[in-house]
Short mmCIF file of C-alpha atoms and ligand atoms in Angstrom, two decimals:
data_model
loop_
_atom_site.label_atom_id
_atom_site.label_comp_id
_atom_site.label_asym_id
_atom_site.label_seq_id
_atom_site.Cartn_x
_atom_site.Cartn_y
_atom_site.Cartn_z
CA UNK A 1 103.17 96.24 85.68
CA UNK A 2 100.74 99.04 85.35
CA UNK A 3 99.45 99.65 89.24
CA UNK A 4 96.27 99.88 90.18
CA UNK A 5 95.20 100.88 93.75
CA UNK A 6 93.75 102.82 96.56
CA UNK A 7 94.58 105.60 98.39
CA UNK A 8 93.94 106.27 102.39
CA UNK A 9 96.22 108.11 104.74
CA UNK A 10 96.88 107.36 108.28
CA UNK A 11 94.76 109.73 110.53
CA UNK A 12 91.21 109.82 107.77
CA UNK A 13 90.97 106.04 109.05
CA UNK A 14 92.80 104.76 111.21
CA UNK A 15 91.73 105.97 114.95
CA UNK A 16 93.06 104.34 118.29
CA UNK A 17 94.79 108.14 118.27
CA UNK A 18 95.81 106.90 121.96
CA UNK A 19 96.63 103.01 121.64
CA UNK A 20 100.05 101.40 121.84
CA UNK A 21 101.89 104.80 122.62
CA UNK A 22 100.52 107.12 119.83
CA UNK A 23 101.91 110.68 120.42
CA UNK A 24 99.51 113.38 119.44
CA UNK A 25 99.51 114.91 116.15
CA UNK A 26 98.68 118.56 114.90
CA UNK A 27 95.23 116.85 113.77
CA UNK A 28 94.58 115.66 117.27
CA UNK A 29 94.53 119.31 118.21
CA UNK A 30 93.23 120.67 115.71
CA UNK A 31 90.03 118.98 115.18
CA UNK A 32 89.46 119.40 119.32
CA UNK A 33 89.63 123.07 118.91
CA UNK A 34 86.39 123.95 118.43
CA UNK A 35 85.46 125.79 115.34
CA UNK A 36 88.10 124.27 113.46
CA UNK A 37 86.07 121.13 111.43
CA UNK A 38 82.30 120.64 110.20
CA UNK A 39 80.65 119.84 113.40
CA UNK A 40 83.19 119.17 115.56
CA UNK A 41 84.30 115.90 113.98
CA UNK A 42 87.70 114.56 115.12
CA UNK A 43 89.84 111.49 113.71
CA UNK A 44 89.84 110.24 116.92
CA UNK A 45 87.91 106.91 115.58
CA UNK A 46 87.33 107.51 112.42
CA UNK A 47 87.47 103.99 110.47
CA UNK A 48 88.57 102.62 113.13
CA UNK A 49 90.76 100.97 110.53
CA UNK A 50 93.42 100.35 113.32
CA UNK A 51 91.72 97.94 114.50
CA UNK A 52 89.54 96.98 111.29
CA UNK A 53 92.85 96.47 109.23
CA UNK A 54 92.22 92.82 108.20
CA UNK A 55 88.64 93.68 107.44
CA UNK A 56 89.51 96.28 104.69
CA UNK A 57 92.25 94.13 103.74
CA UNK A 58 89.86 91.80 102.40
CA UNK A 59 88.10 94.62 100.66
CA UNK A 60 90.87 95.33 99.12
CA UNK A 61 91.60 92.07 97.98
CA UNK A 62 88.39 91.38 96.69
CA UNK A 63 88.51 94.50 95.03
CA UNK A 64 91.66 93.00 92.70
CA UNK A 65 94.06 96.17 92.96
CA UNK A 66 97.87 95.38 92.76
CA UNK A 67 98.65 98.34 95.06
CA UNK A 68 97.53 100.17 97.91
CA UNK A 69 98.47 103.60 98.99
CA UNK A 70 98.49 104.03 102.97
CA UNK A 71 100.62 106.62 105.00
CA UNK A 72 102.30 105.56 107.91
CA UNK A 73 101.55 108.24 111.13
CA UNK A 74 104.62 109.60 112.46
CA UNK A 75 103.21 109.67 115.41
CA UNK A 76 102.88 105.96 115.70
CA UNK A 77 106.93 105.64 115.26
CA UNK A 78 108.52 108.70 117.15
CA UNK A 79 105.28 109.63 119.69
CA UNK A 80 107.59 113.00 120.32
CA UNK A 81 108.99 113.11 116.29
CA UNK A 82 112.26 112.31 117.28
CA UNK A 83 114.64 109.70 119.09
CA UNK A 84 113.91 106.19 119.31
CA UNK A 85 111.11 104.57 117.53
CA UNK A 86 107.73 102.73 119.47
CA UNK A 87 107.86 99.17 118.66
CA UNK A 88 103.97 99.03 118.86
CA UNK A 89 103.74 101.73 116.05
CA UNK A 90 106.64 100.16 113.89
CA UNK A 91 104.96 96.73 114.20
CA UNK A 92 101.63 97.86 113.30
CA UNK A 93 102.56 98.99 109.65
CA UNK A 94 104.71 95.92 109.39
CA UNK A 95 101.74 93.64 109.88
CA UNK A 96 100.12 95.60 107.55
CA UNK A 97 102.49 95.50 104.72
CA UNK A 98 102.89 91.68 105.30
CA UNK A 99 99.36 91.08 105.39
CA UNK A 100 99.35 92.91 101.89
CA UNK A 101 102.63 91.41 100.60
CA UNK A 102 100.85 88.32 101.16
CA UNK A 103 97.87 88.59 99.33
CA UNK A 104 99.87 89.83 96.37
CA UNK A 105 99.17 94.01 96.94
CA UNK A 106 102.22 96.01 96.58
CA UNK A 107 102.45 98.95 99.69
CA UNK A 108 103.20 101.57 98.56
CA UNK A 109 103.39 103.64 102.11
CA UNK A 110 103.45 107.54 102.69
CA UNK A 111 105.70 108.79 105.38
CA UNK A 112 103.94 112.20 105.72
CA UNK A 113 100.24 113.35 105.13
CA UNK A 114 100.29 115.73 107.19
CA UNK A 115 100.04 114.44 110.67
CA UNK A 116 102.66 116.21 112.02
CA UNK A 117 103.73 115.24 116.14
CA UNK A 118 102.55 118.09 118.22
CA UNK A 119 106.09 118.23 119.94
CA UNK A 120 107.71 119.32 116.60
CA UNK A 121 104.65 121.54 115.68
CA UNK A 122 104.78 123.14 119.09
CA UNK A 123 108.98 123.94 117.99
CA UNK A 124 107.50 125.61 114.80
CA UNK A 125 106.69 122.58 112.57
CA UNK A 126 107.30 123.08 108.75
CA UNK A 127 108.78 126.75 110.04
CA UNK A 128 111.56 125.22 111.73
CA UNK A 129 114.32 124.24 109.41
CA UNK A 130 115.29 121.37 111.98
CA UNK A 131 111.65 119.44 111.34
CA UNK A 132 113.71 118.90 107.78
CA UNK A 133 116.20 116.85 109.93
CA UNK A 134 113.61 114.97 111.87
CA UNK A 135 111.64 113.96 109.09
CA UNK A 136 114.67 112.21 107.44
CA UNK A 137 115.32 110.54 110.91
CA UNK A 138 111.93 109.41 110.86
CA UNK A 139 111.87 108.25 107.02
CA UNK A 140 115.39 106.59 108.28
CA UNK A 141 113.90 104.37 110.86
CA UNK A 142 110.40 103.40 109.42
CA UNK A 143 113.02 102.05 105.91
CA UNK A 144 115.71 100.04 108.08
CA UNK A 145 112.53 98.29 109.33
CA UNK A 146 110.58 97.99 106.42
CA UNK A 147 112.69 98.81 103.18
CA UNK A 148 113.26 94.80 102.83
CA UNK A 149 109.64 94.17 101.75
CA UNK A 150 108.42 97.59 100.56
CA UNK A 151 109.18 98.16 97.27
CA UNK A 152 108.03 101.94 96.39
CA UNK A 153 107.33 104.95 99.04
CA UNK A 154 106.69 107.94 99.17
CA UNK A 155 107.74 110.89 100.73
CA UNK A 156 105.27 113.76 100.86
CA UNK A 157 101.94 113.91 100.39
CA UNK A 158 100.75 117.54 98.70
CA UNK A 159 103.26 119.93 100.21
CA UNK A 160 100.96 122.47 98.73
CA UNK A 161 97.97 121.69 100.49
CA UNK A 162 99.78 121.59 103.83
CA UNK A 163 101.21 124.86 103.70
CA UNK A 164 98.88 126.64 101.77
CA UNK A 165 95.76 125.24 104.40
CA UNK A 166 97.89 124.26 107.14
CA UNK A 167 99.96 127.61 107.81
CA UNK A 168 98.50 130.25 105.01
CA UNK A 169 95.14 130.13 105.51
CA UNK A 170 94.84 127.90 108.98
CA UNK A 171 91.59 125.85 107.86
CA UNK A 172 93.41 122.65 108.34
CA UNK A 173 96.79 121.89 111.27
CA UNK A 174 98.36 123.66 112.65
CA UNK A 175 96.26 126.20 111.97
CA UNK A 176 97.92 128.94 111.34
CA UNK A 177 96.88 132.20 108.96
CA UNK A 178 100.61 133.18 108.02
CA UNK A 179 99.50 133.94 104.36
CA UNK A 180 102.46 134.27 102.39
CA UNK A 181 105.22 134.19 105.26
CA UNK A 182 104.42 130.18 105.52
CA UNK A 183 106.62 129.98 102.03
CA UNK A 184 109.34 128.83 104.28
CA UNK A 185 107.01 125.55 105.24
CA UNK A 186 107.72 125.14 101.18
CA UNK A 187 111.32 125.17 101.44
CA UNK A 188 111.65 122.67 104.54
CA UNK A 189 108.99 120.03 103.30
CA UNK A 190 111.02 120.03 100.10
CA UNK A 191 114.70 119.89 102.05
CA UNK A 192 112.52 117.14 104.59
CA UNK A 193 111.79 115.43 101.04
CA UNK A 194 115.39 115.36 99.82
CA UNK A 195 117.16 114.37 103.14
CA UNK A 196 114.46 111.60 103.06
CA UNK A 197 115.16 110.32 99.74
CA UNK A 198 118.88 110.30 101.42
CA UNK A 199 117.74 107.93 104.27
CA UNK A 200 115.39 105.87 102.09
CA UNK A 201 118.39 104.84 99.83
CA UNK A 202 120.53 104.50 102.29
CA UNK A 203 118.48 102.00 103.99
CA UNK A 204 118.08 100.08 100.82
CA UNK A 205 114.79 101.53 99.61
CA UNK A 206 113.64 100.30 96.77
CA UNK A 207 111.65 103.36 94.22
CA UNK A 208 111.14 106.63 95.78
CA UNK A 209 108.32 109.06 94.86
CA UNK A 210 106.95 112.52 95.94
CA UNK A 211 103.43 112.80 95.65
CA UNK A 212 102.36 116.64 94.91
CA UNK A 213 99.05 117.72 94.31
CA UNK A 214 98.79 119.44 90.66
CA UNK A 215 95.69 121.60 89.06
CA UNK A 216 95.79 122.69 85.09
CA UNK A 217 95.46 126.80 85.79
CA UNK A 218 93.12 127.99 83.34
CA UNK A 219 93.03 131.92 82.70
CA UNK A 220 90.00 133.34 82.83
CA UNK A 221 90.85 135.83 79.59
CA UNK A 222 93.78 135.86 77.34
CA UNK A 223 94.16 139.89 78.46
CA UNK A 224 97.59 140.45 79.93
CA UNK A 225 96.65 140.56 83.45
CA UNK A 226 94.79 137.15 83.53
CA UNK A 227 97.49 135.71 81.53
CA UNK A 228 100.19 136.84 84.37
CA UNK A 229 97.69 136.29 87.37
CA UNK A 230 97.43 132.61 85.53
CA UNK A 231 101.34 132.14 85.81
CA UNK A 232 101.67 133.18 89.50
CA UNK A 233 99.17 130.77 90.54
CA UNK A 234 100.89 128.05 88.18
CA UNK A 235 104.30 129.08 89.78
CA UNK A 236 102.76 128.69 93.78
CA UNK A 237 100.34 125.62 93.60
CA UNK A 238 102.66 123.25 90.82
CA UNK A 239 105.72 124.97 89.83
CA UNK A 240 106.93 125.91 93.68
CA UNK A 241 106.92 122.06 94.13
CA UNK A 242 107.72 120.47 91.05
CA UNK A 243 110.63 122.56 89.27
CA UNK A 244 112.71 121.86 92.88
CA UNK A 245 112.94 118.78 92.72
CA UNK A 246 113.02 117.83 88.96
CA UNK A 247 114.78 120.82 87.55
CA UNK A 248 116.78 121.52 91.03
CA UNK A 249 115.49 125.23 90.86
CA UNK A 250 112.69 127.48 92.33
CA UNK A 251 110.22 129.42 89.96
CA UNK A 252 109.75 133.20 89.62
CA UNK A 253 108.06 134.61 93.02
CA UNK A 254 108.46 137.82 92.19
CA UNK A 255 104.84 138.43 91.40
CA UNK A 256 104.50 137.83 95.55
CA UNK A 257 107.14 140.00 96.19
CA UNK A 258 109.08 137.05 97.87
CA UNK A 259 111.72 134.56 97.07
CA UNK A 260 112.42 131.34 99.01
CA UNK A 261 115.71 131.45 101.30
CA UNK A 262 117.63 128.07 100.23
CA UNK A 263 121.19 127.53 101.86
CA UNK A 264 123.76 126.13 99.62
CA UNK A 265 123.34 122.00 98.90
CA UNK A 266 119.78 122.61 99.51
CA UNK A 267 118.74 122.13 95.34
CA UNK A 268 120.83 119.61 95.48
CA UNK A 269 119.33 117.52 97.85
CA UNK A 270 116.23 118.42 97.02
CA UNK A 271 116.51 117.22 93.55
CA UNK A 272 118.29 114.11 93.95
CA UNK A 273 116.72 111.59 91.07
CA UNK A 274 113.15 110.45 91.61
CA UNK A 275 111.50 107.15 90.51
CA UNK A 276 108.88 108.67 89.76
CA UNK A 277 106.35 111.66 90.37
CA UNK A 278 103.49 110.98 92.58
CA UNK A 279 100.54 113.59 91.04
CA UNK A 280 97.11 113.80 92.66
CA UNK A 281 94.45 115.40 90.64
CA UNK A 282 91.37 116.69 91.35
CA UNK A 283 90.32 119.58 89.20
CA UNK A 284 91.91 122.74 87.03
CA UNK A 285 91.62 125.72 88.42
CA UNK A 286 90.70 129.42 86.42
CA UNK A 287 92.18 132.11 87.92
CA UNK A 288 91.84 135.97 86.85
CA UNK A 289 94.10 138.92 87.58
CA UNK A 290 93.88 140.04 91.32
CA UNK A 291 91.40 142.09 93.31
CA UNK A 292 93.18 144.07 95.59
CA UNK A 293 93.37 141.49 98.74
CA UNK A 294 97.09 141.46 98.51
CA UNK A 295 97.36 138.03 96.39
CA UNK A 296 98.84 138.63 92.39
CA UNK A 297 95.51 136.31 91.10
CA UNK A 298 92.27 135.19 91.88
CA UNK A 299 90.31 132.16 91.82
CA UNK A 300 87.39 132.95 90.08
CA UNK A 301 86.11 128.90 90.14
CA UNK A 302 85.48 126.36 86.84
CA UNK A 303 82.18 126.48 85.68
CA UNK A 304 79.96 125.00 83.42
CA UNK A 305 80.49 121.43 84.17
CA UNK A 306 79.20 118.92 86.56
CA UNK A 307 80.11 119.04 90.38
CA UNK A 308 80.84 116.70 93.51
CA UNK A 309 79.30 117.24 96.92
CA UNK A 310 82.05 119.22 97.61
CA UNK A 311 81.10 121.26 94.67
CA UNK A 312 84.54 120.66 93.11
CA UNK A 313 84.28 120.80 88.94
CA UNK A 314 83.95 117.50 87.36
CA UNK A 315 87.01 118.01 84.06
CA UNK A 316 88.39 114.29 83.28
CA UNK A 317 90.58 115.40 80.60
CA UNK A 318 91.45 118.25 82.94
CA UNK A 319 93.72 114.72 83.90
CA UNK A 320 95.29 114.41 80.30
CA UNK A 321 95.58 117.92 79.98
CA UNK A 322 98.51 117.75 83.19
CA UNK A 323 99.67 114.47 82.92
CA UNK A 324 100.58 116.17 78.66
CA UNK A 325 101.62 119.13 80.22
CA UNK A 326 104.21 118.14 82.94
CA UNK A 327 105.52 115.89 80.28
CA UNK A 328 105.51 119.46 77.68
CA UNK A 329 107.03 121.18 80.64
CA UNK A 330 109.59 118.81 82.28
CA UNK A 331 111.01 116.64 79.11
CA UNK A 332 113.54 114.46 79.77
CA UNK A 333 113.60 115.34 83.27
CA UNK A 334 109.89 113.68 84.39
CA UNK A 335 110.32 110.60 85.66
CA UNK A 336 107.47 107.65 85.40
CA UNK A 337 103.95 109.58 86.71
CA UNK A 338 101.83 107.63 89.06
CA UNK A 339 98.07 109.31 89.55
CA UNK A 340 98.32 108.66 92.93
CA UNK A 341 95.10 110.33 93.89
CA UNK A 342 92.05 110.80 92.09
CA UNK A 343 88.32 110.64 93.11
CA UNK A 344 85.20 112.01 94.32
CA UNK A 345 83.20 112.86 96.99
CA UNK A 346 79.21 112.20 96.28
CA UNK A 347 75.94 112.25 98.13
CA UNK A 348 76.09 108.68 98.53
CA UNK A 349 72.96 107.42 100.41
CA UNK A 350 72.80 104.09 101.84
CA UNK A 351 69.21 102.18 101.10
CA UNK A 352 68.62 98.16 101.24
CA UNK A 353 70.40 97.71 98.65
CA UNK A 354 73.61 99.94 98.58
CA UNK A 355 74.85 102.40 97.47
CA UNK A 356 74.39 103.57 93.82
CA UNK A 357 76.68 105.95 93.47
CA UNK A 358 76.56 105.89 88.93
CA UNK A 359 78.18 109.39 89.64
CA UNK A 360 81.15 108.10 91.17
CA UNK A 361 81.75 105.12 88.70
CA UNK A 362 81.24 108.24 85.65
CA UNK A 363 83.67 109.89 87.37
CA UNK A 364 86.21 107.06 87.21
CA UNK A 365 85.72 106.11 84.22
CA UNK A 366 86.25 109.49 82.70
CA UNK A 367 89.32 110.07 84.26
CA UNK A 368 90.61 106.35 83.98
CA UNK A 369 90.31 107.16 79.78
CA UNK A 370 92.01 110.40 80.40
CA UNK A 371 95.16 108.84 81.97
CA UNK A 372 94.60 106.06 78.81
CA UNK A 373 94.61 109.13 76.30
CA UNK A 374 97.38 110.95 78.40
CA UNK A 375 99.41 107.19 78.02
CA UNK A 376 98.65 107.59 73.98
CA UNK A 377 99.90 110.77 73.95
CA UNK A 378 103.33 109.55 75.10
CA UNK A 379 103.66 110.29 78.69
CA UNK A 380 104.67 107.29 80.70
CA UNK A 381 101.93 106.95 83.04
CA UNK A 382 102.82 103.91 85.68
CA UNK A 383 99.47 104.12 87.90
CA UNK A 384 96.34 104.93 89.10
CA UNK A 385 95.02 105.10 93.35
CA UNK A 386 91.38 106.03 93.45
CA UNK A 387 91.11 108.06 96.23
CA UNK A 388 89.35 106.42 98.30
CA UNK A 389 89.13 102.92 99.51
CA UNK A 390 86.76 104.18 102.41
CA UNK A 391 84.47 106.89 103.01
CA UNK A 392 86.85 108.56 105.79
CA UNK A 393 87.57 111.60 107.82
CA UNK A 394 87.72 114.59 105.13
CA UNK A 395 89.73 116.79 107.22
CA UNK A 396 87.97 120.06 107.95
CA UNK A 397 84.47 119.01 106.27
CA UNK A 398 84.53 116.09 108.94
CA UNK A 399 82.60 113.05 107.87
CA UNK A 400 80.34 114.91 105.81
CA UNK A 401 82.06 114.32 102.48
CA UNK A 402 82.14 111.04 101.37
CA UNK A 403 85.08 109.74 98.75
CA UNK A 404 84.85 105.86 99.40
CA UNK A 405 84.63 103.15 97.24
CA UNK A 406 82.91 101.52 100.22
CA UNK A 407 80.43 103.09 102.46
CA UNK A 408 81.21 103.27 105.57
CA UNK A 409 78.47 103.92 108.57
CA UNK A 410 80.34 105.05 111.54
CA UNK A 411 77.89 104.39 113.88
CA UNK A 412 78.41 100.71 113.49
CA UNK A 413 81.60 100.93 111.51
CA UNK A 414 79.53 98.64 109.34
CA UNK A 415 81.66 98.63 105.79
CA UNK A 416 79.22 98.59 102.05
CA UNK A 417 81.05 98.30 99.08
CA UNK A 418 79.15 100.88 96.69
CA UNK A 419 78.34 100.29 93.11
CA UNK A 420 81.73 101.96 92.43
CA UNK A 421 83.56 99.02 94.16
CA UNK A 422 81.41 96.21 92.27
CA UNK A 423 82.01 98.19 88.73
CA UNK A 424 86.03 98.62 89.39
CA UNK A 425 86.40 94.79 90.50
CA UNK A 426 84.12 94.12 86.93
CA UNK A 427 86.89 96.32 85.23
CA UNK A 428 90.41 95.11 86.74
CA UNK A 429 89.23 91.27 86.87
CA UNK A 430 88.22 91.95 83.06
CA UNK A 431 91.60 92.61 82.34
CA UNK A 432 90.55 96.06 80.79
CA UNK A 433 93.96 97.89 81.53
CA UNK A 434 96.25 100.00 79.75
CA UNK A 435 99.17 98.21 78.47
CA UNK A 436 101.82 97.60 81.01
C1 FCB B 501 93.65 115.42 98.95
C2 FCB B 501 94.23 114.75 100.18
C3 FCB B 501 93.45 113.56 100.66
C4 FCB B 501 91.95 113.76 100.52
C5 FCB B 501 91.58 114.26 99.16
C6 FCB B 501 90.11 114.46 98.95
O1 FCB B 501 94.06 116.74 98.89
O2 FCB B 501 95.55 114.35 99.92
O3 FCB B 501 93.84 113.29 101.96
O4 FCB B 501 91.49 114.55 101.53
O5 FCB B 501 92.25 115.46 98.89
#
């Protein structure tokens, strides 16, 4: 069965950051410091989807998807990331997952988007080998609850994002501006990843994914120094991530003067088989040989095409072009590809009657025939997760970027399902799929 779904994670929506003993998470102190995102705009209500849950349920539902991408906050099960888990957190993704189990949704949870508990952050997070440890612990305990009635997970969400914003350039938690010394947060995500898969199975886990976030790198020329700059930026934003755990090896860093420091076992575990390959897309990237601010490339931007509110390049087949060329690069050794992120932000405006947001459905529907042209082309493509169900939190932009497939005011928390929503529920009820 082809899926097709939603994607939300825990602290864009949820809220209640200090209900039924939540611990605090690097977001939590993050978006308090001021500075840090657009306007001062925490999580700390967000959707208020924590307490909403049924509500969007029946969005979802209505909707007509088969699956539905959450991740579960770590904070909610260990407040302190470690030791015994908070029966209030546990129990609140359990009613969740039966609540979607029961109107025929599959869950497919996250166990980390990047709301890391303070108390492990404040022992040097992703830094700290040990957060490896306590991530598997964590993964452990939320699959001897749930691994009965879950039937696919996922470990990671974009390990690339989190330590290239999170500890390289600090514009999202923790925070921190290590540039290239937070390659080690690389290395433990991806042991965290493999020790999870460990606890996952052992608890009976049904499929297990990682979900990395992948951009087609365009060179800017075909001159020798793009071409190079090109394949430095390929090896740090997909090939750091995706070689380790499908090919059980780490790309060339040499162009950064750096390698990653692995212990023995650590390939091993980090490329233990997959069910599949979680890939969120959003847009290539062109990238031209360096200008002297100590990086081997730089991102000289896509132009020439449309743009979101976020100004991010509008390139469906951008979406065929790396669902072909993980399948060119990988073989035998990609497993089943789920698109488990894909979307846009828009400058949705709310009148009488909606929202008409034609540039979102355009959007879909360009990259919904790329994944169908991808599929043609031979790569086993097992699902789609528009990103998102709800407008939401958009880390450090705030509220002011808008991905949902329903509006949400968060004055009133009042939820509109957009002309996006109304055209998708047209398009799944119609049966118009790819073959499953
Ligand atoms: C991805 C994140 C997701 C959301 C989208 C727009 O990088 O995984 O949480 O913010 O971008």
């Amino acid at each position: 069965m082809f899926l097709w779904g939603t994607a939300t994670a825990a602290y864009q929506i949820e809220g209640a950051v200090a209900e039924d003993g939540r611990g605090v998470s690097i977001w939590d102190t993050f978006a308090h410091e001021p500075g840090r995102v657009r306007d001062g705009h925490t999580g700390d209500v967000a959707c208020d989807h924590y307490h909403r849950w049924r509500e969007d349920l029946g969005l979802l539902t209505d909707l007509g998807v088969n699956a539905y991408r959450f991740s579960i906050a770590w904070p909610r099960i260990q407040p302190d990331g470690a030791g015994a888990p908070n029966p209030a957190g546990l129990g609140f993704y359990e009613r969740l997952v039966d609540g979607l189990l029961a109107a025929g949704i599959t869950p497919v949870p996250t166990l980390f988007h990047w709301d890391l508990p303070q108390a492990l952050e404040d022992r040097g997070g992703w830094l700290d080998r040990d957060t490896a440890e306590r991530f598997s612990e964590y993964a452990g305990v939320v699959a001897e609850r749930l691994a009965d009635r879950v039937p696919m997970w996922i470990t990671l969400n974009e390990p690339f994002v989190h330590m290239a914003f999170g500890y390289g350039m600090g514009v999202h938690a923790p925070g921190r501006a290590l540039l290239l010394d937070a390659l080690p947060v690389a290395h433990h995500q991806l042991l965290g990843h493999g020790l999870a898969v460990q606890a996952l199975r052992a608890a009976g886990a049904g499929q297990v994914l990682i979900t990395n976030n992948c951009t087609p790198v365009w060179p800017a020329s075909d001159s020798e120094e793009d071409l190079a700059a090109a394949a430095a930026y390929d090896a740090l934003h997909n090939r750091l991530f995706n070689d380790p755990v499908l090919l059980g090896s780490y790309p060339d860093l040499s162009a950064y003067g750096t390698e990653v420091e692995v212990r023995d076992g650590d390939l091993a575990t980090i490329s233990a088989p997959l069910d599949g390959l979680g890939v969120n897309y959003y847009n290539p990237t062109r990238i031209a040989a360096p200008t002297g601010d100590g990086l081997p490339f730089s991102d000289v931007g896509v132009t020439g095409y449309p743009t979101t509110a976020f100004g991010w390049p509008v390139v469906p087949d951008g979406l065929r072009e790396l669902l072909t060329g993980l399948r060119q690069r990988y073989g035998t050794a990609l497993p089943p590809v789920y698109v488990t992120e894909n979307g846009c932000s828009q400058p949705d405006e709310l009148t009488p009657a909606g929202v008409d947001d034609q540039a979102r459905i355009a959007y879909l529907d360009g990259h919904i025939d790329a994944v169908e042209r991808a599929r043609r082309e031979g790569v086993d493509v097992r699902g789609y997760f528009v990103w998102s169900l709800l407008d939401n939190f958009e880390w450090a932009e705030g509220y002011h970027q808008r991905f949902g497939l329903v509006h949400v005011d968060f004055a009133t928390q009042r939820r509109t399902p957009k002309a996006s929503y109304h055209w998708l529920r047209r398009r799944l009820a119609g049966g118009d799929r790819p073959p499953s």
